[in-house]
Coordinates of N, CA and C and ligand atoms in Angstrom, one line a residue:
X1 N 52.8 -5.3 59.7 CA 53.8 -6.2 59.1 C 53.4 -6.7 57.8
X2 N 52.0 -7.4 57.8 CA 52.0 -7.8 56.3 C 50.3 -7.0 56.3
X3 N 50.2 -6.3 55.1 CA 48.8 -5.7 54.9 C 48.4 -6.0 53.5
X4 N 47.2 -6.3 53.6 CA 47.1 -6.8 52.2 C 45.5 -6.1 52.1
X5 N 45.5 -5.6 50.7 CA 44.5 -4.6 50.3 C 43.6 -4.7 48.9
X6 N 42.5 -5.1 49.2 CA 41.7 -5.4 47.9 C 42.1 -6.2 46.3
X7 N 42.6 -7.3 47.2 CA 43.5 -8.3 46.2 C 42.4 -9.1 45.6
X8 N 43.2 -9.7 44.4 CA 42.6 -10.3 43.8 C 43.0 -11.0 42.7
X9 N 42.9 -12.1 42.5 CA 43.4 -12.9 41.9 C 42.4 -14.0 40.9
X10 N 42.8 -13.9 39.4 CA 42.0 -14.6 38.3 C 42.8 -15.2 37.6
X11 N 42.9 -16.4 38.1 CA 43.3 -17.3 37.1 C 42.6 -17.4 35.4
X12 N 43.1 -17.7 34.3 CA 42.8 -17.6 33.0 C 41.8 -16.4 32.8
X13 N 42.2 -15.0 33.2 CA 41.2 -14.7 33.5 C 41.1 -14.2 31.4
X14 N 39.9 -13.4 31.3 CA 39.2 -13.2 29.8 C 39.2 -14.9 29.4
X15 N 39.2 -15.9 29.8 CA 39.4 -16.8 29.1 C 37.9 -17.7 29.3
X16 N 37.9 -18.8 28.4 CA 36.5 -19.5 29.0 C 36.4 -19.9 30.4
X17 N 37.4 -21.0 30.7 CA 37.6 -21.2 32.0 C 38.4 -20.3 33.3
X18 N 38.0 -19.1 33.2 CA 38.4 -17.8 34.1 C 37.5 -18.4 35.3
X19 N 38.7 -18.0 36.6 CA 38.4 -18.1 37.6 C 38.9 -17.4 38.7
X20 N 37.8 -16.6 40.0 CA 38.4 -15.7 40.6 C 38.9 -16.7 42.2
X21 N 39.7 -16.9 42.3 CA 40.8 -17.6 43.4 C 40.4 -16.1 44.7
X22 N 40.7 -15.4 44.1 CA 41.0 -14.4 45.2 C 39.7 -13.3 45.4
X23 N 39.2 -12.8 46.2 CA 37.9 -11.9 45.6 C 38.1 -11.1 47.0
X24 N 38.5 -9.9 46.5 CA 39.0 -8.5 47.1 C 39.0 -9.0 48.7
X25 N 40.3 -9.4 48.8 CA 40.7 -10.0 50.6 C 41.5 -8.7 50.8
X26 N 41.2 -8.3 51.8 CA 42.2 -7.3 52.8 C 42.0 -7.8 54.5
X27 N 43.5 -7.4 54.8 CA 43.2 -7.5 56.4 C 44.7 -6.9 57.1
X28 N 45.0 -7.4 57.9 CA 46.1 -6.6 58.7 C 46.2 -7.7 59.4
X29 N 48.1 -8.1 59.4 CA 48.5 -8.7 60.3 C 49.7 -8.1 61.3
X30 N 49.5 -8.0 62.4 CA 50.8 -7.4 62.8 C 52.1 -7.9 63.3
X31 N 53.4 -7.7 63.4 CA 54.6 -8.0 63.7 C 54.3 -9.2 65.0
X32 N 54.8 -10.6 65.0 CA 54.6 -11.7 65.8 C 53.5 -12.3 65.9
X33 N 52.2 -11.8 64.9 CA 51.6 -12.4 65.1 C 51.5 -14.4 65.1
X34 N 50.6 -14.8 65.4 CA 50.2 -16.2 65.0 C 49.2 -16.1 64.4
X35 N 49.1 -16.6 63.2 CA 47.5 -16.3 62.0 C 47.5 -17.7 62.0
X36 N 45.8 -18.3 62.2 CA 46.1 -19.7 60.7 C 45.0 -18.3 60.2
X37 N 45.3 -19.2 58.5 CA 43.9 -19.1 57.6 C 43.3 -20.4 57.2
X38 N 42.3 -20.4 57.7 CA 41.2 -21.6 57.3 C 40.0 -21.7 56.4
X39 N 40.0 -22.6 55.8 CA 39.0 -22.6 55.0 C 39.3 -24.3 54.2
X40 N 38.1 -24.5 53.4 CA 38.5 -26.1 53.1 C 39.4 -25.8 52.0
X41 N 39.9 -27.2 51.0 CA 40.5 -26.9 50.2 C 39.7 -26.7 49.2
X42 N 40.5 -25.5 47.8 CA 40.6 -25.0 46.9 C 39.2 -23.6 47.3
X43 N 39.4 -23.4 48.9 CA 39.0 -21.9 49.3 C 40.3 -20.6 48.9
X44 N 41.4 -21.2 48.8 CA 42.1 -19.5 48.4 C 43.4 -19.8 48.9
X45 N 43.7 -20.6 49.8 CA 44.6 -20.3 50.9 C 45.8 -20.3 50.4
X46 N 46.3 -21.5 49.5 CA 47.7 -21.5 48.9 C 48.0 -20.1 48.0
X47 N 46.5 -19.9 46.9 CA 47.1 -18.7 46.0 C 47.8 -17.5 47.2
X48 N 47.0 -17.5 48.6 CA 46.8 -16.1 48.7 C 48.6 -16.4 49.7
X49 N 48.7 -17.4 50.2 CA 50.2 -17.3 50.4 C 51.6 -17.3 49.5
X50 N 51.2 -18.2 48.3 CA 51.8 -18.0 47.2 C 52.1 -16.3 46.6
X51 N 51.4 -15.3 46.5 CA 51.2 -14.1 46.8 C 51.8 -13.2 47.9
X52 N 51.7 -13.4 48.8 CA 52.2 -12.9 50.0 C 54.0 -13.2 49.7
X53 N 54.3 -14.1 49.2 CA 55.7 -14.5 49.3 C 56.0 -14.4 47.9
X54 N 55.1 -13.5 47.2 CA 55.4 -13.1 45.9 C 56.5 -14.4 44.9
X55 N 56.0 -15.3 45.2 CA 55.9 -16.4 44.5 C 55.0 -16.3 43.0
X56 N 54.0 -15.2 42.8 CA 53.2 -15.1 42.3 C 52.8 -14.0 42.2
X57 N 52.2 -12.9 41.4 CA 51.4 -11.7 41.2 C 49.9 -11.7 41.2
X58 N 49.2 -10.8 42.2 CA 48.1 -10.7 42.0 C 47.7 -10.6 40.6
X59 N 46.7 -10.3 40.3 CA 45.7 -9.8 39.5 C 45.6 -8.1 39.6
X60 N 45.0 -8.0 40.8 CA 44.9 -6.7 41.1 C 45.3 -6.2 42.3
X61 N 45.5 -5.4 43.3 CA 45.6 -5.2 44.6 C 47.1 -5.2 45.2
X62 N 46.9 -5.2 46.4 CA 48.1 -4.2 46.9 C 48.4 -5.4 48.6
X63 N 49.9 -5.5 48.1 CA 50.3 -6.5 49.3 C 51.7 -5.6 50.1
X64 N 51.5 -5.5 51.1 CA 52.6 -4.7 51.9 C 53.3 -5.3 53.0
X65 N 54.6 -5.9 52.7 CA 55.0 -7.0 53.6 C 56.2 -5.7 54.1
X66 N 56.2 -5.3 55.2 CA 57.4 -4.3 55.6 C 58.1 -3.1 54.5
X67 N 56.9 -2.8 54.3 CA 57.2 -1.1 53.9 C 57.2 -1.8 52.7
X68 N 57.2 -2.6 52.1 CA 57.7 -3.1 50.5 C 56.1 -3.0 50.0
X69 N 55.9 -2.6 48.7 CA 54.7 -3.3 47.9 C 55.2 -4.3 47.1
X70 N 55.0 -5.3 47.3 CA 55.2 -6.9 46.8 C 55.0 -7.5 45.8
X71 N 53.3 -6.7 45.5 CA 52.7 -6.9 43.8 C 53.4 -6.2 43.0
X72 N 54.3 -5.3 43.0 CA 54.8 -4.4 42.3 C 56.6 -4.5 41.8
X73 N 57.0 -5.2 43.3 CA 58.7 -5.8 42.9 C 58.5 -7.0 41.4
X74 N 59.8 -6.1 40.9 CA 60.3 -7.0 39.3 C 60.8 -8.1 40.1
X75 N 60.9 -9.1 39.0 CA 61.1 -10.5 39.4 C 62.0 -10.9 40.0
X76 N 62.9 -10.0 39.6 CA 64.8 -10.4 40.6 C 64.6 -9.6 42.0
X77 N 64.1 -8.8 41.8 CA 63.7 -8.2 43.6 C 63.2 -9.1 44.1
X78 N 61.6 -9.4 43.7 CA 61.0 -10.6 44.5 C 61.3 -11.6 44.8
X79 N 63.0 -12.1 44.2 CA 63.0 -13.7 44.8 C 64.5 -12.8 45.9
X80 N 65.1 -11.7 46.0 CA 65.6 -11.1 46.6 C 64.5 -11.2 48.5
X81 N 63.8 -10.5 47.6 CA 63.0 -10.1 48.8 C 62.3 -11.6 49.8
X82 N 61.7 -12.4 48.6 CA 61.5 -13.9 49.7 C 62.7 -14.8 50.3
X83 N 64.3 -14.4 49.6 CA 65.0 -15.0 50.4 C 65.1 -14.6 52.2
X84 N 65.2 -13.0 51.8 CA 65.2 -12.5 53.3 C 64.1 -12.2 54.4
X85 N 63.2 -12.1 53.5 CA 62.1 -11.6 54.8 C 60.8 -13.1 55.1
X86 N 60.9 -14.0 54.2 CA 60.3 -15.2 54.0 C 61.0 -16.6 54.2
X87 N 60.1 -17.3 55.2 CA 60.2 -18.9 55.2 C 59.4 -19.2 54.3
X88 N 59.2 -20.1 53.8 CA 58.5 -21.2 53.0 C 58.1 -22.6 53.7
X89 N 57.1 -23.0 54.3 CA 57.2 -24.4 54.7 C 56.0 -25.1 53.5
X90 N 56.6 -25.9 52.2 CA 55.5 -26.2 51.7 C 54.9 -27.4 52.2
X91 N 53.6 -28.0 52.0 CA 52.8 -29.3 52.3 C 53.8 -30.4 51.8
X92 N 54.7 -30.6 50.9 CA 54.9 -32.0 50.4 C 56.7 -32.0 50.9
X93 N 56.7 -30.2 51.6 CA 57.8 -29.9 52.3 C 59.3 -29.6 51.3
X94 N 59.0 -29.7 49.8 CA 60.0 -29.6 48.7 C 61.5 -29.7 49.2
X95 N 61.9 -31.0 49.9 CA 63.4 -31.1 50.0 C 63.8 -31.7 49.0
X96 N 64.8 -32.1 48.9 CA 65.7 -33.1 47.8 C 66.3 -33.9 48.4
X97 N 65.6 -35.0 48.2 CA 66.0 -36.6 48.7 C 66.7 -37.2 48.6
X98 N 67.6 -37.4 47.5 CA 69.0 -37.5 47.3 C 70.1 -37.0 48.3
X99 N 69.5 -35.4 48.7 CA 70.8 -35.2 49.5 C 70.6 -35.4 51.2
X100 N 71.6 -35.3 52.0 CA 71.4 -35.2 53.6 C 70.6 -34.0 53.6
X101 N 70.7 -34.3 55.3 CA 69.5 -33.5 55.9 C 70.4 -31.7 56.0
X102 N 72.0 -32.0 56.2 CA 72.6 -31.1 56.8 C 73.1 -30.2 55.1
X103 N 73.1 -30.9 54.0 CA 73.1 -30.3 52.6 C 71.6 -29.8 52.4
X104 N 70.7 -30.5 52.3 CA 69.2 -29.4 52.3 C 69.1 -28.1 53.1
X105 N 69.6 -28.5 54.1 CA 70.0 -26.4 54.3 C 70.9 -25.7 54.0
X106 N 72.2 -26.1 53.3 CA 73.1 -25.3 53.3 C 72.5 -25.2 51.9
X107 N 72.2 -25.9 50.9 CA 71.9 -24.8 49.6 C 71.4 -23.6 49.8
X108 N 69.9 -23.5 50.7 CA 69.9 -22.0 51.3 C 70.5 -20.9 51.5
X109 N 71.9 -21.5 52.2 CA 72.5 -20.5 52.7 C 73.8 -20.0 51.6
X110 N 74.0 -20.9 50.4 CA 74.8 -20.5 49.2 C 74.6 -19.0 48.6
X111 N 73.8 -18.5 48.3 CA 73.4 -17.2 48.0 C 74.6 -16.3 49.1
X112 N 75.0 -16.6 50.2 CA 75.6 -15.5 51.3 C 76.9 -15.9 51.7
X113 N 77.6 -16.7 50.7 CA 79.3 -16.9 50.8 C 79.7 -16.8 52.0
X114 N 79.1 -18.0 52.8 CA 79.6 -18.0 54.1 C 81.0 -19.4 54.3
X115 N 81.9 -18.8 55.2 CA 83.0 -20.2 55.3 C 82.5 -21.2 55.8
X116 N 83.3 -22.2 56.0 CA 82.8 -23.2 56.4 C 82.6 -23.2 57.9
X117 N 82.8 -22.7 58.8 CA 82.7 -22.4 60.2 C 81.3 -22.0 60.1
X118 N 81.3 -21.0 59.2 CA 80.0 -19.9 59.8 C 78.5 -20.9 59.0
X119 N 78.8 -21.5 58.3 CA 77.7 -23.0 57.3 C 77.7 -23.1 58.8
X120 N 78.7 -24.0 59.3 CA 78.3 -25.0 60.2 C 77.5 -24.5 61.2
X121 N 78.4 -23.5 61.6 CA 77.2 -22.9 63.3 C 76.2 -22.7 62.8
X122 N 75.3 -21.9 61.7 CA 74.1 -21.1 61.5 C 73.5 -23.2 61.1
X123 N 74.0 -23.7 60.3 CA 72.9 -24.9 59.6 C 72.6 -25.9 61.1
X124 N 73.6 -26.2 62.1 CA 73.6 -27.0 63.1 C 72.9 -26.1 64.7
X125 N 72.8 -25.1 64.3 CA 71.8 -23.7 65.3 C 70.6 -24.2 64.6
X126 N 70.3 -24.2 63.6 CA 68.5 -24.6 63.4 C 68.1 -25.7 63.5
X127 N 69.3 -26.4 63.0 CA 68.7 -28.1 62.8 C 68.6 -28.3 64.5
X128 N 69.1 -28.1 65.5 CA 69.0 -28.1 67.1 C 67.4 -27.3 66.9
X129 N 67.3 -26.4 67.1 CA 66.2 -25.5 67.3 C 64.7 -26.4 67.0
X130 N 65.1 -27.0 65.5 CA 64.2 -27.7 64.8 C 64.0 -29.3 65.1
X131 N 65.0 -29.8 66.4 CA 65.2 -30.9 67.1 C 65.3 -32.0 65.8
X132 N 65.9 -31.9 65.1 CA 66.4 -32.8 64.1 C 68.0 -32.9 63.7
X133 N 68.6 -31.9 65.0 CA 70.0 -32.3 64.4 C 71.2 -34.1 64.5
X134 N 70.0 -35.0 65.2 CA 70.7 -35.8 65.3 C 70.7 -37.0 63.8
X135 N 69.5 -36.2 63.1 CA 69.6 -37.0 61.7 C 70.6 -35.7 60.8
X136 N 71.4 -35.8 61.1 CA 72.4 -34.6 60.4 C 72.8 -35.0 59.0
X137 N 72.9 -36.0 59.0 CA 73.6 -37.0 57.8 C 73.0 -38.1 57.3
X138 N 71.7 -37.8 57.6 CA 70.8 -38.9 57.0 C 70.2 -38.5 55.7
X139 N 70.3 -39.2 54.9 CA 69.0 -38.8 53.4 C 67.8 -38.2 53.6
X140 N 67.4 -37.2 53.3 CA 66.2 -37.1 53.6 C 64.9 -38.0 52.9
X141 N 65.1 -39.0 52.0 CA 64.6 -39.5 51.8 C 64.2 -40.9 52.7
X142 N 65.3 -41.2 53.5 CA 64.9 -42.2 54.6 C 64.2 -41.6 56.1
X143 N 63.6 -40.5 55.7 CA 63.6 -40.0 57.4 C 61.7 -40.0 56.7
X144 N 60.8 -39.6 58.2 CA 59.3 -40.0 58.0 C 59.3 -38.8 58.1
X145 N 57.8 -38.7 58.0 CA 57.0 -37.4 57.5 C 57.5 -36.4 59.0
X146 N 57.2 -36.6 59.9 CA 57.6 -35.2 60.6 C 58.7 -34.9 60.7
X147 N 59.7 -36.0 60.8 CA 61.2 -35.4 60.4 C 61.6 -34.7 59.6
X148 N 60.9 -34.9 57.7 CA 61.1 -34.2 56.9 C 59.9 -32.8 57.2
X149 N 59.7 -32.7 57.9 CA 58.9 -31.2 58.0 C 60.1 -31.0 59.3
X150 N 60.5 -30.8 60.2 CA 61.2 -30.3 60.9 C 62.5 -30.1 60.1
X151 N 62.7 -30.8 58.9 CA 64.4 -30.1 58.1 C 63.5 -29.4 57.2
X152 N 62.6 -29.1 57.0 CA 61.3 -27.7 56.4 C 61.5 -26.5 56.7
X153 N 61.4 -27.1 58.1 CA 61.2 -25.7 59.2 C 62.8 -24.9 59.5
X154 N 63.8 -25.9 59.8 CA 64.9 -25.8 59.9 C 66.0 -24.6 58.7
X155 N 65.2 -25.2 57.8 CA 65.6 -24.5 56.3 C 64.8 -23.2 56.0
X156 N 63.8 -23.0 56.7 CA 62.8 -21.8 56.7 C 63.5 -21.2 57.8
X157 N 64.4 -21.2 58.9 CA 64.6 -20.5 59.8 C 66.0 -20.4 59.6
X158 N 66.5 -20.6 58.4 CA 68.5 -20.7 58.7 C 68.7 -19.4 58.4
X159 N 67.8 -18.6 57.1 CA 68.1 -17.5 56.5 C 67.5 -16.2 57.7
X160 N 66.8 -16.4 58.8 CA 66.5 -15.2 59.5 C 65.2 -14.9 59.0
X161 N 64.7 -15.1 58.2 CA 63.2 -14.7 58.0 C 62.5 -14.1 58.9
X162 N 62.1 -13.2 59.1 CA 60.8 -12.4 59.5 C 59.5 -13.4 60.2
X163 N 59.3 -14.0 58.8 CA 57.8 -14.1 58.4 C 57.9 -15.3 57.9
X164 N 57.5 -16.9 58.9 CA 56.8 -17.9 58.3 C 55.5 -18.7 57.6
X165 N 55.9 -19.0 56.8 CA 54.6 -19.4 56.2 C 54.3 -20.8 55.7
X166 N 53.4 -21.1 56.4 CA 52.7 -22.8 56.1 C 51.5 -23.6 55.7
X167 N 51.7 -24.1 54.3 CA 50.7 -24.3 53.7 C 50.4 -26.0 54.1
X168 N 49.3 -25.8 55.0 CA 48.8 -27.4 55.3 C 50.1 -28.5 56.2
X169 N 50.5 -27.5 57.1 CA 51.5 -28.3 57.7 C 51.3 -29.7 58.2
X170 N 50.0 -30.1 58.6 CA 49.8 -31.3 59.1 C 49.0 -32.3 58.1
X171 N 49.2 -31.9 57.3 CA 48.5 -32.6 56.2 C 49.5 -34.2 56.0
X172 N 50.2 -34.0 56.2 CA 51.1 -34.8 56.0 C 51.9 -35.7 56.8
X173 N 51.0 -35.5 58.3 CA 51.6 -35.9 59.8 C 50.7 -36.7 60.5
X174 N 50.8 -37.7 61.4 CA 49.6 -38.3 62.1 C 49.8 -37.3 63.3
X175 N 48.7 -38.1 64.1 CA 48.1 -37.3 65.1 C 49.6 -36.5 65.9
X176 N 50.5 -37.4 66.2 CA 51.7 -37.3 67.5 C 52.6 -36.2 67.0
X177 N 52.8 -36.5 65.4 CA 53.4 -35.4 65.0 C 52.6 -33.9 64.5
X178 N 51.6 -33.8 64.3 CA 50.6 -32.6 64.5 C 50.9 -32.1 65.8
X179 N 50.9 -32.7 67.0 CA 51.1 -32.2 68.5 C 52.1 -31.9 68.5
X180 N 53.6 -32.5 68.0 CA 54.5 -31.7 67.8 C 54.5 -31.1 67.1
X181 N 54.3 -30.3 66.1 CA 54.1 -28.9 65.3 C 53.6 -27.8 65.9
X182 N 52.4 -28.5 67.4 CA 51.7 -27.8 67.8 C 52.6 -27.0 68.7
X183 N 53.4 -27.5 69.4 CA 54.9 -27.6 70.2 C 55.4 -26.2 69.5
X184 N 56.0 -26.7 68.4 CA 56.5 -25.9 67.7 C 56.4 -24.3 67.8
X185 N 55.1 -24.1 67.9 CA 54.5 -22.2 67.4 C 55.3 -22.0 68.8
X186 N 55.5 -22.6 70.0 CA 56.4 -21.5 71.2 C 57.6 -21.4 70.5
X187 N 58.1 -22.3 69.7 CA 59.5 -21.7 69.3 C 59.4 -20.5 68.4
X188 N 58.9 -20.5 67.6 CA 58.2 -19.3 66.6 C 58.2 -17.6 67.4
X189 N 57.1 -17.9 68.5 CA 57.0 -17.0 69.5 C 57.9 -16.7 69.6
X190 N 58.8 -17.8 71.1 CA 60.1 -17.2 71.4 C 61.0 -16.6 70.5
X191 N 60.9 -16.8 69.0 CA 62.2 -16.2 67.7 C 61.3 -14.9 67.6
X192 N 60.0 -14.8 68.0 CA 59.8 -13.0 67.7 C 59.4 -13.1 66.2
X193 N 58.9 -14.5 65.2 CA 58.5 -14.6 64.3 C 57.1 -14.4 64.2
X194 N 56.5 -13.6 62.9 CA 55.6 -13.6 62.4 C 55.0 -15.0 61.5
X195 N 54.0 -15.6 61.8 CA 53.4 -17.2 61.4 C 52.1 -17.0 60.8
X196 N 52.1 -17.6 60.0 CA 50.6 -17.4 58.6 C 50.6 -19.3 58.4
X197 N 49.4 -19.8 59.3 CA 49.5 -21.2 59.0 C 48.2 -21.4 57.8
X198 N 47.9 -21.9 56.9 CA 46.8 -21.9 55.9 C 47.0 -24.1 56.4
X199 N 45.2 -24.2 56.9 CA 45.1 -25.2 57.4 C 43.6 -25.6 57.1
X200 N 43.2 -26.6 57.2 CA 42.0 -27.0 57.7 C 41.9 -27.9 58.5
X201 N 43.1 -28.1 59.3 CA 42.8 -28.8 60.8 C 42.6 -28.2 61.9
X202 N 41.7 -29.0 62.6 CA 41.0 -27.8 63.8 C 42.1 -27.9 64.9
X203 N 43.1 -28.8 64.7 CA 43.8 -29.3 65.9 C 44.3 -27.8 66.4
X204 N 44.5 -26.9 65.4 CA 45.2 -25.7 65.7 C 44.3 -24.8 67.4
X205 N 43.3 -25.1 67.2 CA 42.2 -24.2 68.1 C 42.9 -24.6 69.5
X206 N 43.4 -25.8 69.4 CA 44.0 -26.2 71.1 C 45.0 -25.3 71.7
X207 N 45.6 -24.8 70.6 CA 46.8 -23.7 70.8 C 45.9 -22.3 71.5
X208 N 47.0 -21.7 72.7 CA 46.8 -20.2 72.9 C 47.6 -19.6 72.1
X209 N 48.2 -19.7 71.7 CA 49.4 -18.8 70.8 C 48.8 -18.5 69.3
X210 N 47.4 -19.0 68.6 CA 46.9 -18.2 67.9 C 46.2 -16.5 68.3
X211 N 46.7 -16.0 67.6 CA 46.6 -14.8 67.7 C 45.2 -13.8 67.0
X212 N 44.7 -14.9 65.8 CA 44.0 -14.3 64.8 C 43.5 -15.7 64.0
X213 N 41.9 -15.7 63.2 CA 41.4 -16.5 62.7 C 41.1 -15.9 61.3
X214 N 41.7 -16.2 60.3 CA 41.2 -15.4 59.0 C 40.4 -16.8 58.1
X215 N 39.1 -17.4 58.3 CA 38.6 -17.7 57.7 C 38.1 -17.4 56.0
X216 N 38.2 -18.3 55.5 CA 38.0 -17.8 53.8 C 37.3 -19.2 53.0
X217 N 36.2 -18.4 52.1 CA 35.2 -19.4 51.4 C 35.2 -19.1 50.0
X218 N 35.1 -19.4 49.4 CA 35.4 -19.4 47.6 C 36.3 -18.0 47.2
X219 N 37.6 -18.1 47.9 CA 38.4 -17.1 47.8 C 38.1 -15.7 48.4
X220 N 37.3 -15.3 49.3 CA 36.7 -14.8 50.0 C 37.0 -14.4 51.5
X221 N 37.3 -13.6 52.5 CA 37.1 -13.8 54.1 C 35.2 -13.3 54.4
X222 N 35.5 -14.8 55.3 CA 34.2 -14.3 56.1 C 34.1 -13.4 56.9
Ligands
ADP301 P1 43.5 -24.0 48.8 O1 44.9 -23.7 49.1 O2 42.6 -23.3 49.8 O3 43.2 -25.4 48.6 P2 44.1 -22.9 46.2 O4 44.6 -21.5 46.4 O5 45.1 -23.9 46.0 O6 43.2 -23.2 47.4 O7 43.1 -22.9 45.0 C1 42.0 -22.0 44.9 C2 41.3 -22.3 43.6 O8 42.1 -21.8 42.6 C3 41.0 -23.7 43.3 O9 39.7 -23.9 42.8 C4 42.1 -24.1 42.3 O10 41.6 -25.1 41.4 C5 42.3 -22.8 41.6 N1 43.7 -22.7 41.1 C6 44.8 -22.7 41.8 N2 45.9 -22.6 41.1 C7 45.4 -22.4 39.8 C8 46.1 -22.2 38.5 N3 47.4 -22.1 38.4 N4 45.3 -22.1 37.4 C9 43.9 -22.2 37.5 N5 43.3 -22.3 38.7 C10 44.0 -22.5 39.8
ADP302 P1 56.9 -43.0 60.7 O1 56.5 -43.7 62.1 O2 56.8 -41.5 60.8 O3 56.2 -43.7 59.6 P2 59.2 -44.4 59.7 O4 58.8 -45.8 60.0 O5 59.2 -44.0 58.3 O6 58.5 -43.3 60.6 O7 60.7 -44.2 60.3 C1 61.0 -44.4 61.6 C2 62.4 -44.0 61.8 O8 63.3 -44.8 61.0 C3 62.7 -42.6 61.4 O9 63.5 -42.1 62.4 C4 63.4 -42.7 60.1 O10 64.3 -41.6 60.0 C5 64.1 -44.0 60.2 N1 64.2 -44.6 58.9 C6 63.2 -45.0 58.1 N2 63.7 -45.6 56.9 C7 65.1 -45.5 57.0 C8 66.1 -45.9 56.2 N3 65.9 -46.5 55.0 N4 67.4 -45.7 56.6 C9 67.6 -45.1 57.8 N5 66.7 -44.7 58.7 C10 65.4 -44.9 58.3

């Protein structure tokens, strides 16, 4: 499902302040897996998801998300390609505050000229899934931190994605909502989704539904 091959990644690189973020990672993940990647911060983890979701270009190396090479799609493919085969859950969760909870997903789904029938079922099918549809109509600026990660998650799951990805999901949650996130990975499972959590909380280890531990130290796997 996602294979990634002697990547590598240099920020400013030839420059004074050149730096190697990424230093030749390969590994294999396969279809449903549950991945975290761990490591503290400014070990690698956002570049190397940032990357994966071709958000960004390696330096060097070779990323293979379902037959595609990733480092290699021109720019309008690659935001093609992360609409459909990619969630995004970022740490600070990048909604827009100004609007409701039930307009933060439907921008998503603007790209696919859907009526108004077919908005409703697909945006009010996740926001349920994502147990947030009863703030439907709330600002997301008045809702707390795990609520605004569940209209995250909701917005990562409207378009069908494949392949979720979460950079520091709990960073931003106290203990009760961490446990609910932890909740969360069976719904993941049950969608037959592939999960890439980049974390440094151990809370994850309580889970059986991890599948794989890809540890990583100054851009590096151990
Ligand atoms: P993590 O997600 O594990 O905290 P990051 O991937 O964010 O790690 O960062 C890895 C290293 O790369 C850090 O030392 C960070 O300062 C550096 N870095 C990240 N983005 C850039 C950038 N755009 N330019 C230069 N250095 C960067
Ligand atoms: P937390 O315990 O996570 O800090 P908050 O105290 O921020 O939660 O919010 C508790 C509840 O009150 C949440 O359901 C949130 O959506 C709701 N809430 C908070 N601020 C507002 C507001 N200004 N208007 C409407 N609902 C609000």
């Amino acid at each position: 499902m996602i294979e990634v091959k002697n990547l590598y990644k240099i920020y400013n690189q030839h420059k004074k302040n050149e730096f190697i973020a990424l230093n030749n990672i390969n590994f294999l993940i396969n279809k449903e897996e549950i991945v975290l990647l761990k490591g503290v911060s400014g070990s690698g983890k956002s570049t190397l998801l940032s990357i994966i979701s071709s958000l960004q270009k390696p330096t060097s190396g070779d990323i293979i998300v379902d037959k595609e090479h990733v480092a290699k799609l021109p720019d309008l493919h690659a935001s093609n390609f992360r609409n459909k085969k990619i969630g995004y859950v970022f740490q600070d969760f990048n909604l827009i505050n100004s609007l409701n909870v039930y307009q933060n997903i439907m921008i998503s789904l603007i790209p696919q000229n859907l009526n108004n029938k077919q908005l409703d079922e697909k945006i009010l099918n996740v926001l349920d899934i994502a147990n947030i549809k009863h703030k439907k109509d709330e600002l997301v600026s008045n809702l707390s931190g795990g609520e605004k990660q569940r209209v995250a998650i909701a917005r990562a799951l409207v378009c069908d994605a494949d392949i979720l990805l979460f950079d520091e999901p709990t960073a931003n949650l106290d203990k009760q909502n961490s446990l609910k996130f932890l909740k969360i990975l069976q719904i993941f499972k049950k969608l037959s989704k592939t999960v890439i959590i980049a974390t440094h909380d151990s809370i994850f280890e309580q889970s059986n539904l991890i599948t794989k531990i890809i540890y990583m130290e100054n851009g590096q796997i151990l």
